[in-house]
Short mmCIF file of C-alpha atoms in Angstrom, two decimals:
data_model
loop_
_atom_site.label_atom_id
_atom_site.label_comp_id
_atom_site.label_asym_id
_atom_site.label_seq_id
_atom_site.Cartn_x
_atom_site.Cartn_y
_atom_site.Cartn_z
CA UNK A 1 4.30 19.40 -25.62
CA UNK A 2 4.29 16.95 -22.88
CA UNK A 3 7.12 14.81 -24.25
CA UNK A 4 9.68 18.17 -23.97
CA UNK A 5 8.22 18.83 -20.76
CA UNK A 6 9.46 15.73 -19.66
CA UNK A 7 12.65 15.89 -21.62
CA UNK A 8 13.02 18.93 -19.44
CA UNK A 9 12.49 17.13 -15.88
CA UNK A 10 9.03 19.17 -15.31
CA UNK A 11 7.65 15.82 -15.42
CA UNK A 12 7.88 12.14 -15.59
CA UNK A 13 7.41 9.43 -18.49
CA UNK A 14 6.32 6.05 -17.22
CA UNK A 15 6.21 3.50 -19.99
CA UNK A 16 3.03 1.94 -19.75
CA UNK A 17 3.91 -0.13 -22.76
CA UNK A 18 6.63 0.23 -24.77
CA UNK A 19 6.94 -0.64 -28.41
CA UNK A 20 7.24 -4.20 -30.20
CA UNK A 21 6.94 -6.29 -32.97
CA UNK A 22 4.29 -7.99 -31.58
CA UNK A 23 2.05 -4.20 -30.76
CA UNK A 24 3.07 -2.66 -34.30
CA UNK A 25 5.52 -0.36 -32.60
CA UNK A 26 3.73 1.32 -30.41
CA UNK A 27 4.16 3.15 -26.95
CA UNK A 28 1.56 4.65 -24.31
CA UNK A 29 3.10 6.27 -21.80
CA UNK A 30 1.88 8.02 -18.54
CA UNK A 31 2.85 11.83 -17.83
CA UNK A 32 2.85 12.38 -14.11
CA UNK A 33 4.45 15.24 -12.19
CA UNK A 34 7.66 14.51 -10.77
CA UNK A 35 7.99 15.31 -7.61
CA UNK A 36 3.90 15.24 -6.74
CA UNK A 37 4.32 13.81 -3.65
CA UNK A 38 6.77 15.83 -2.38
CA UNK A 39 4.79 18.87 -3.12
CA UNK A 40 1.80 17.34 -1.24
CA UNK A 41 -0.47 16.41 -4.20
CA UNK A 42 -3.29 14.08 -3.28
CA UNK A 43 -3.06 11.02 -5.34
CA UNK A 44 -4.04 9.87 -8.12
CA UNK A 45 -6.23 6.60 -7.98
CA UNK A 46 -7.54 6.15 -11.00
CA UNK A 47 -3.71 6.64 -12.67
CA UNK A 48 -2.47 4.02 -10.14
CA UNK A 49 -5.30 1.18 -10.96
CA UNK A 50 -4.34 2.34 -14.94
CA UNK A 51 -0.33 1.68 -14.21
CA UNK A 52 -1.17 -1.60 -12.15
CA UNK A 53 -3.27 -3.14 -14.82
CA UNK A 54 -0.91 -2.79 -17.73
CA UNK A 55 1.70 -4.46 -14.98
CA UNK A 56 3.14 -1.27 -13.00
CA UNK A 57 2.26 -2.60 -9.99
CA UNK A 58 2.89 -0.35 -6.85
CA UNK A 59 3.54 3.11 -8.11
CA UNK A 60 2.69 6.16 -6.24
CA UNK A 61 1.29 8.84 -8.59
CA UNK A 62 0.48 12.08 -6.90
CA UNK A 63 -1.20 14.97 -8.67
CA UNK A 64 -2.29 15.18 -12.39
CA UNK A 65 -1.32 12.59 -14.64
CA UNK A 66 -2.08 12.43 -18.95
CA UNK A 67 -1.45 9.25 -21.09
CA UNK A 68 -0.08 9.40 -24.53
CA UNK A 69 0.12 7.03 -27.47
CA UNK A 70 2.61 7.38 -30.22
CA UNK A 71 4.37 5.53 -32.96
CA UNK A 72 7.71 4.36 -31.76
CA UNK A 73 9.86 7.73 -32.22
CA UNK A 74 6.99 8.40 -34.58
CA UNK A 75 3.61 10.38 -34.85
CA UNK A 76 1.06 10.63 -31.67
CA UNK A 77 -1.56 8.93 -32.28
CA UNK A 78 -5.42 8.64 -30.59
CA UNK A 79 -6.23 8.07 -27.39
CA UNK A 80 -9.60 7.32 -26.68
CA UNK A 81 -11.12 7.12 -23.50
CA UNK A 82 -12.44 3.68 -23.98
CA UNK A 83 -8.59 3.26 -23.62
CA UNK A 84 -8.23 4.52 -20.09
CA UNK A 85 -10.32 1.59 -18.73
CA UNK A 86 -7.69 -0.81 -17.02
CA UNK A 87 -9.55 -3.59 -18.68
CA UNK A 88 -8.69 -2.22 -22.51
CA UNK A 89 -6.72 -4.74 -24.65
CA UNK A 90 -3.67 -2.47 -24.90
CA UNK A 91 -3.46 -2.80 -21.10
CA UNK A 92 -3.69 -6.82 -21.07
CA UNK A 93 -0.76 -7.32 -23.65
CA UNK A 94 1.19 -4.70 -21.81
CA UNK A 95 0.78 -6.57 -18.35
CA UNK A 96 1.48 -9.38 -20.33
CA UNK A 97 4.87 -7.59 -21.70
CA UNK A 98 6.20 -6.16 -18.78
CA UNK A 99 5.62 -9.71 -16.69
CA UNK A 100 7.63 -11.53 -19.10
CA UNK A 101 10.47 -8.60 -18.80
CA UNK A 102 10.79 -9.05 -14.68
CA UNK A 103 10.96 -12.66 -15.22
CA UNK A 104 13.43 -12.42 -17.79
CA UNK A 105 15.49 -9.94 -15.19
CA UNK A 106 14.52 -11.95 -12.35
CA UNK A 107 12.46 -9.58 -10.16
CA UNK A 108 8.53 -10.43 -9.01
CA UNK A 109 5.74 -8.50 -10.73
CA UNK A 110 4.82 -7.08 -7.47
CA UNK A 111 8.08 -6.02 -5.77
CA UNK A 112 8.35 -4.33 -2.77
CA UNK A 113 10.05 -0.89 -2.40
CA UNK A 114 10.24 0.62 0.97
CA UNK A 115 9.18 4.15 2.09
CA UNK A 116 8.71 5.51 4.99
CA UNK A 117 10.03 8.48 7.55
CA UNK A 118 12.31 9.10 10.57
CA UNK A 119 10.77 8.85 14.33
CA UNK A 120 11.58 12.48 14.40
CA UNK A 121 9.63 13.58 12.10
CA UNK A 122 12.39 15.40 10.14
CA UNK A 123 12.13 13.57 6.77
CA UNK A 124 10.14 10.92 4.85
CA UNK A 125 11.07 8.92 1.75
CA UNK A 126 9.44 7.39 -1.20
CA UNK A 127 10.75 5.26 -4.58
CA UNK A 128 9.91 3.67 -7.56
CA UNK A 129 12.21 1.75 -9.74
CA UNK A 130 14.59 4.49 -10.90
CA UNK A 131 14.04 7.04 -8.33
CA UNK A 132 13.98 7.98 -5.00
CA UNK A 133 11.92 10.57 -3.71
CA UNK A 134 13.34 12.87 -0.03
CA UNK A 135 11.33 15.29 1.77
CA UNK A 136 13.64 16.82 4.55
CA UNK A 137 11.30 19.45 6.76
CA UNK A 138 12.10 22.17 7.74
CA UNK A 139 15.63 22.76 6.33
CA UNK A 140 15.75 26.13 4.26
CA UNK A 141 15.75 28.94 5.85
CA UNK A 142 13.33 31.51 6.23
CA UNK A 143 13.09 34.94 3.75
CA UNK A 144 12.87 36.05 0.15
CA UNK A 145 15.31 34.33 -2.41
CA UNK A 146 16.21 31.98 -0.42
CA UNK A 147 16.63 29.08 -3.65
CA UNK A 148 19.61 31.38 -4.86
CA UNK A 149 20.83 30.37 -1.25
CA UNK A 150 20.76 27.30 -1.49
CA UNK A 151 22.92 24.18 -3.31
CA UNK A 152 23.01 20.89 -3.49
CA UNK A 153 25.43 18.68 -4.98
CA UNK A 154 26.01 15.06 -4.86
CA UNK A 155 29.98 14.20 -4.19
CA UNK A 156 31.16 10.76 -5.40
CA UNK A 157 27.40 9.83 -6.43
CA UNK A 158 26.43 8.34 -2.68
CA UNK A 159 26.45 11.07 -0.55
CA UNK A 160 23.75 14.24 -0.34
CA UNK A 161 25.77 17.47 0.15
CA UNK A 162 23.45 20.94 1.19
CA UNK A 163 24.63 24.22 1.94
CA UNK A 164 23.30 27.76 2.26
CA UNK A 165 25.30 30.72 1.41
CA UNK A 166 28.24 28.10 1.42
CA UNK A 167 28.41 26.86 4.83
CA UNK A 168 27.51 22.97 5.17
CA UNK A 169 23.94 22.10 6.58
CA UNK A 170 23.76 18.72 5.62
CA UNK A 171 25.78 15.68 4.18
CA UNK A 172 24.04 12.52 3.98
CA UNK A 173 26.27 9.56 3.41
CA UNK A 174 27.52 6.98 1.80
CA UNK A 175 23.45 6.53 1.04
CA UNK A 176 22.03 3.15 0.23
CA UNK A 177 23.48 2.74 -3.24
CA UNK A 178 24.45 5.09 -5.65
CA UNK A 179 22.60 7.60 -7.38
CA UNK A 180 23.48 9.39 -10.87
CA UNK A 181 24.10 13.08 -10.20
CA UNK A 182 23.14 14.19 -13.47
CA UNK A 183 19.24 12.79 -13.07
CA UNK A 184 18.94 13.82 -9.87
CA UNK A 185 16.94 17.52 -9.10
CA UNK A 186 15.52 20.00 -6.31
CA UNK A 187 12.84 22.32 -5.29
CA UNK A 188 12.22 24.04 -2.13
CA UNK A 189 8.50 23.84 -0.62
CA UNK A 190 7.67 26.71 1.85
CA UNK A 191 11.61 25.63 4.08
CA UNK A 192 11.21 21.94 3.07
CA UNK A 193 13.75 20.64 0.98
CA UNK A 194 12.44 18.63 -1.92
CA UNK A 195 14.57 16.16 -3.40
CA UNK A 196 14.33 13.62 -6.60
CA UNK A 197 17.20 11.37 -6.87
CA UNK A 198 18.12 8.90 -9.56
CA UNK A 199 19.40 5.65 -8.60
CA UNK A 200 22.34 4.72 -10.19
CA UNK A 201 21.24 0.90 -11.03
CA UNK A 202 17.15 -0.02 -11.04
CA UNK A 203 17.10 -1.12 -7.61
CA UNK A 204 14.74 -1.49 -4.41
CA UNK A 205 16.47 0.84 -1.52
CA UNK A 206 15.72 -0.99 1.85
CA UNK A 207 16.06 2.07 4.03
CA UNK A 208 17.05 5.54 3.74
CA UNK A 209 18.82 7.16 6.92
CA UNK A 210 19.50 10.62 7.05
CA UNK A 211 22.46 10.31 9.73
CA UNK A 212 24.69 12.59 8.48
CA UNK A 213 25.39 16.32 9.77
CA UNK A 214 21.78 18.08 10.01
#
């Protein structure tokens, strides 16, 4: 199912609205490939203008995306495409919901986060609330099996540690703020080195410099 898929980390649960009193307990929540933009997928317009109007505002999705509906750790339940239109009901109380939550934590509906990529062309960066999303180019090296090369391991949770066939090719810190090692994952595209971090706190990054040995 989609729900163990992204148990798993193949891909990502956003919480378009999450269940209340006030909705009868129940959650829709958007199913969107993890690490889409890092493996180039075009995105995904009509999932954006979905995630803005039930008050996501400023998400990148990238690739595929499917919406569920479900009992709160219940049964699913129907979805009916009436229900993707970003001017559905469900989507004006969520909006509604998840405006009241930022104000209660004290952030702005429409938040800034930063992205962006180095004058060299070497990397480029992307976030959303809980992650952080690093392409670094050109990194791997060439030939067959070349993932069983490779590891990556995050020391201390703030620095980005890379080797292949255990000698050092990158470290990367102490990064913005911390991340937690245990969310964070990898994938190699063609030599690029694809990387998903989870931030350790849900917090806008400001920058992300990759100054460390390359």
């Amino acid at each position: 199912t989609i729900g163990s898929l992204a148990a798993a980390g193949a891909c990502e649960a956003y919480p378009l609205a999450r269940g209340s009193e006030e909705n009868g307990w129940v959650d829709v929540k958007l199913y969107i490939d993890e690490i889409g933009a890092l493996r180039g997928r075009g995105r995904n317009v009509r999932a954006e203008k979905l995630a803005a109007a039930a008050g996501l505002a400023g998400l990148s999705i990238h690739g595929d995306a499917f919406v569920g509906r479900s009992k709160t750790r219940g049964k699913n339940l129907d979805f009916s495409i009436s229900d993707l239109s970003p001017t559905s009901k469900w989507c004006a109380d969520a909006r509604v919901a998840h405006s009241a939550a930022a104000a209660a934590a004290g952030h702005g509906d429409t938040e800034h986060l930063a992205s962006g990529e180095d004058d060299e062309g070497r990397f480029d960066w992307s976030q959303t609330d809980d992650e952080v999303e690093v392409r670094v180019k050109s990194l791997a090296p060439e030939g067959k099996g070349v993932s069983k090369r490779v590891k990556v391991s995050y020391p201390g949770g703030d620095t980005i540690l890379v080797k292949v066939d255990g000698e050092e090719l990158l470290r990367v810190g102490p990064l913005f703020a911390r991340i937690d090692p245990e969310g964070c994952a990898w994938t190699l595209d063609g030599r690029d080195l694809c990387l998903s971090l989870e931030k350790g706190e849900a917090r806008a990054w400001a920058k992300l410099t990759l100054s460390g040995n390359a």
